[in-house]
PDB file of C-alpha atoms in Angstrom:
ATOM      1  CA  UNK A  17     -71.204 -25.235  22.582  1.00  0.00           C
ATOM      2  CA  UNK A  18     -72.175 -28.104  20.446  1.00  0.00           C
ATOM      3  CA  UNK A  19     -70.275 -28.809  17.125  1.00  0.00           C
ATOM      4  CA  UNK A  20     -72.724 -30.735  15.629  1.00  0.00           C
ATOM      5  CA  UNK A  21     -75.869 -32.760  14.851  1.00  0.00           C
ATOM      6  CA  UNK A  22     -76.200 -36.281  13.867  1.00  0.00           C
ATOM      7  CA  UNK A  23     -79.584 -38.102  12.340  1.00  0.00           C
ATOM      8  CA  UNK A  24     -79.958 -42.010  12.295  1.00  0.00           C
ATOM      9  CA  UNK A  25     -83.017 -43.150  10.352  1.00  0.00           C
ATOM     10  CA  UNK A  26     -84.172 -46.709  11.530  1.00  0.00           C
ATOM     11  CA  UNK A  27     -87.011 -47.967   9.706  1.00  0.00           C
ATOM     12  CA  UNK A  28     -89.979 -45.086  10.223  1.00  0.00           C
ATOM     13  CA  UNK A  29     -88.124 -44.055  13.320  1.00  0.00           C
ATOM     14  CA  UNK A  30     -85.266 -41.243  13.711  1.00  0.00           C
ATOM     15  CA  UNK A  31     -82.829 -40.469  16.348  1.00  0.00           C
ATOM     16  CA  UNK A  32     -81.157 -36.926  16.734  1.00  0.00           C
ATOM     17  CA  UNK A  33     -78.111 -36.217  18.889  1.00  0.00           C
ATOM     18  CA  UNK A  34     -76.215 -33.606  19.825  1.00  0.00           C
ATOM     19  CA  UNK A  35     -72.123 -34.377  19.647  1.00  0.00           C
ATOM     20  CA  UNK A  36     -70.182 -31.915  22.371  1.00  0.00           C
ATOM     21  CA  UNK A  37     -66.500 -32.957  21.756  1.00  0.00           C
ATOM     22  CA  UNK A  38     -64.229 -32.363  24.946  1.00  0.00           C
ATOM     23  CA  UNK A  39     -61.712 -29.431  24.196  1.00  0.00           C
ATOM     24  CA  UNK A  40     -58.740 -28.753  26.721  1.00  0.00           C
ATOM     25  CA  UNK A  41     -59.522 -25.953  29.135  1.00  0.00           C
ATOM     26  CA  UNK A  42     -63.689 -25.928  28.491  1.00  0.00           C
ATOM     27  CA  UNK A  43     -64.203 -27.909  32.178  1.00  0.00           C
ATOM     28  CA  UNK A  44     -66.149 -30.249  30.617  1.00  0.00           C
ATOM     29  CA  UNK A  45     -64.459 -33.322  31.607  1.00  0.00           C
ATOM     30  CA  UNK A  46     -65.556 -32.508  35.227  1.00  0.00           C
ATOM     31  CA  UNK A  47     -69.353 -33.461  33.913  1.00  0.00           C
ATOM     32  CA  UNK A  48     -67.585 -37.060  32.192  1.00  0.00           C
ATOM     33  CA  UNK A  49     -67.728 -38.722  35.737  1.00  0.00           C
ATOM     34  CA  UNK A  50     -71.419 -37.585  36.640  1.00  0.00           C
ATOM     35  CA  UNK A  51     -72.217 -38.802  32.837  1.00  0.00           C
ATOM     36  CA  UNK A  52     -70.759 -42.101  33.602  1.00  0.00           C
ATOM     37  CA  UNK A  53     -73.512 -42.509  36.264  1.00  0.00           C
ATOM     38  CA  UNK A  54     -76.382 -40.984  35.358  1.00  0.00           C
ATOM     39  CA  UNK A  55     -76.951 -40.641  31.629  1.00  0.00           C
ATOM     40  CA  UNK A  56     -79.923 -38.799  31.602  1.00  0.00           C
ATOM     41  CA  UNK A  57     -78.809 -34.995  31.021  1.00  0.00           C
ATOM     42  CA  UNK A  58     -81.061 -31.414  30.479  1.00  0.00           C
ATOM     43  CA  UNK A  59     -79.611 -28.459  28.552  1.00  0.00           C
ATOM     44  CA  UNK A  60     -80.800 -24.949  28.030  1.00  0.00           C
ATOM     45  CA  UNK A  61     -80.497 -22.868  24.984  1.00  0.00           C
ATOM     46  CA  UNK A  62     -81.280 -19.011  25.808  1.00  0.00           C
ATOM     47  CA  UNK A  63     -81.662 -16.488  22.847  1.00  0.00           C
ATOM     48  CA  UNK A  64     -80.915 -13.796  24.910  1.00  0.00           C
ATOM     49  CA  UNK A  65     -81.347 -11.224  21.712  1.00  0.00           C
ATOM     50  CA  UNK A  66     -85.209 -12.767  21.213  1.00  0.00           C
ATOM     51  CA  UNK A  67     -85.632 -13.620  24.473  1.00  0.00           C
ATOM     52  CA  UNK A  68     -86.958 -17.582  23.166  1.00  0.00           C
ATOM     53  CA  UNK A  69     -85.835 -20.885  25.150  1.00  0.00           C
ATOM     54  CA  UNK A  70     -84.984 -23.950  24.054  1.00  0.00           C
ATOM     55  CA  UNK A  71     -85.478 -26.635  26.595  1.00  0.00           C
ATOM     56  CA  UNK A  72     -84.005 -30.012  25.885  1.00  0.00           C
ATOM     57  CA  UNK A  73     -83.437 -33.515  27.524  1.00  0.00           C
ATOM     58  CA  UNK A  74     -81.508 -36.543  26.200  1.00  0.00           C
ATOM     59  CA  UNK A  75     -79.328 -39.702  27.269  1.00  0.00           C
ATOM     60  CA  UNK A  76     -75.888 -39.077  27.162  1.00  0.00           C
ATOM     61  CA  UNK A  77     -73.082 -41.267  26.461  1.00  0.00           C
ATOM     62  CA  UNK A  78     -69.443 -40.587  26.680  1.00  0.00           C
ATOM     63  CA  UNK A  79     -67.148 -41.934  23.533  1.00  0.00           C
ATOM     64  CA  UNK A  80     -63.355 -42.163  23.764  1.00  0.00           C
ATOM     65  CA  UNK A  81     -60.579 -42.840  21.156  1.00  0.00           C
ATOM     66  CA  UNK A  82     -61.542 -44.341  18.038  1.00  0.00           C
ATOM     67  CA  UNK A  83     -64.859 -44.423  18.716  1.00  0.00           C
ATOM     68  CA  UNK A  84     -65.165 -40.703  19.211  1.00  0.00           C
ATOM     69  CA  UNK A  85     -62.875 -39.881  16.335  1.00  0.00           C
ATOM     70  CA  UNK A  86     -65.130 -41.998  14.110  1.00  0.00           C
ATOM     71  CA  UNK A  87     -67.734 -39.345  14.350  1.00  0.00           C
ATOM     72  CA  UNK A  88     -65.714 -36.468  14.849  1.00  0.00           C
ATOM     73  CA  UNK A  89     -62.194 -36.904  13.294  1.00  0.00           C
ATOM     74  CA  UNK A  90     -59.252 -35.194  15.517  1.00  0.00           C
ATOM     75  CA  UNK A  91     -61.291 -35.705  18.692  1.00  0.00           C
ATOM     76  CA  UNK A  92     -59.990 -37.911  21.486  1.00  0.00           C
ATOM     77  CA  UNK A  93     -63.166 -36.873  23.393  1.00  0.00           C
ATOM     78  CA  UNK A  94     -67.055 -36.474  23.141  1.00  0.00           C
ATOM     79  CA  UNK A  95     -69.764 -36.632  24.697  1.00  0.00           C
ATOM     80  CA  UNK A  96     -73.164 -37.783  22.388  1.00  0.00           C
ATOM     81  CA  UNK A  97     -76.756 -36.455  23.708  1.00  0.00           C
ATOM     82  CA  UNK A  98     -79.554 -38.820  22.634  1.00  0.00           C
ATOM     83  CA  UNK A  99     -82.543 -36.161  22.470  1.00  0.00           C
ATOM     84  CA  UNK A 100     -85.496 -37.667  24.458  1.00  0.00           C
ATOM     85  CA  UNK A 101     -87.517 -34.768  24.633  1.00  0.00           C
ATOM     86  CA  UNK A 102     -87.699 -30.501  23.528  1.00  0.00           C
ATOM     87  CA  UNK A 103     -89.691 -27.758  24.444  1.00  0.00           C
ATOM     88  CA  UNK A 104     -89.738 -24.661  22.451  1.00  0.00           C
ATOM     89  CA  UNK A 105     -90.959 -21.199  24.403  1.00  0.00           C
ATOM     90  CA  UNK A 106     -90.892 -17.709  22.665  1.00  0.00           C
ATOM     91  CA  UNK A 107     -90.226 -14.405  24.743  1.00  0.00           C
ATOM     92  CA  UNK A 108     -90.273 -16.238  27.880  1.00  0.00           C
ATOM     93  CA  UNK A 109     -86.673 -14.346  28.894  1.00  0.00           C
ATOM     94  CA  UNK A 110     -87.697 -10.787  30.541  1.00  0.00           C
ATOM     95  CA  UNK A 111     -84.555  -8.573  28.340  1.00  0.00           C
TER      96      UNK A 111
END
């Protein structure tokens, strides 16, 4: 779902984010208004082959026009996820 990761090192400290540009018949623009709101956001990762979960929470921010094209070129649209917090659990999925 995501296209890709970004990394900013400040000082000792480093932010990760996931980048989920908007693309025209996904529904995601539905979620744009809630993001607008309330920024704080959960996402789940299933491995449905291994069965592992990857649990992950984050502030989200919505960029538009330049701004999101500035990270992701040829993208009028995205939505950035600040990661706050992850939690990693192997074979919890019952396949």
């Amino acid at each position: 779902m995501f296209d890709r990761t970004v990394s900013t090192e400040l000082g000792p400290r480093v932010d990760s984010y996931l980048v989920l540009p908007d693309f025209s018949g996904n529904r995601f623009y539905q979620s744009l208004g809630n993001i607008q709101i309330d920024k704080e956001v959960g996402l789940v990762f299933p491995d449905f082959t291994t069965g592992n979960v990857l649990y992950v929470t984050g502030e989200a921010t919505n960029l538009f026009g330049g701004d999101a094209r500035a990270l992701m070129p040829r993208t009028n649209l995205i939505t950035t996820i600040k990661l706050t917090g992850a939690v990693y659990i192997e074979q919890c999925l019952e396949l």
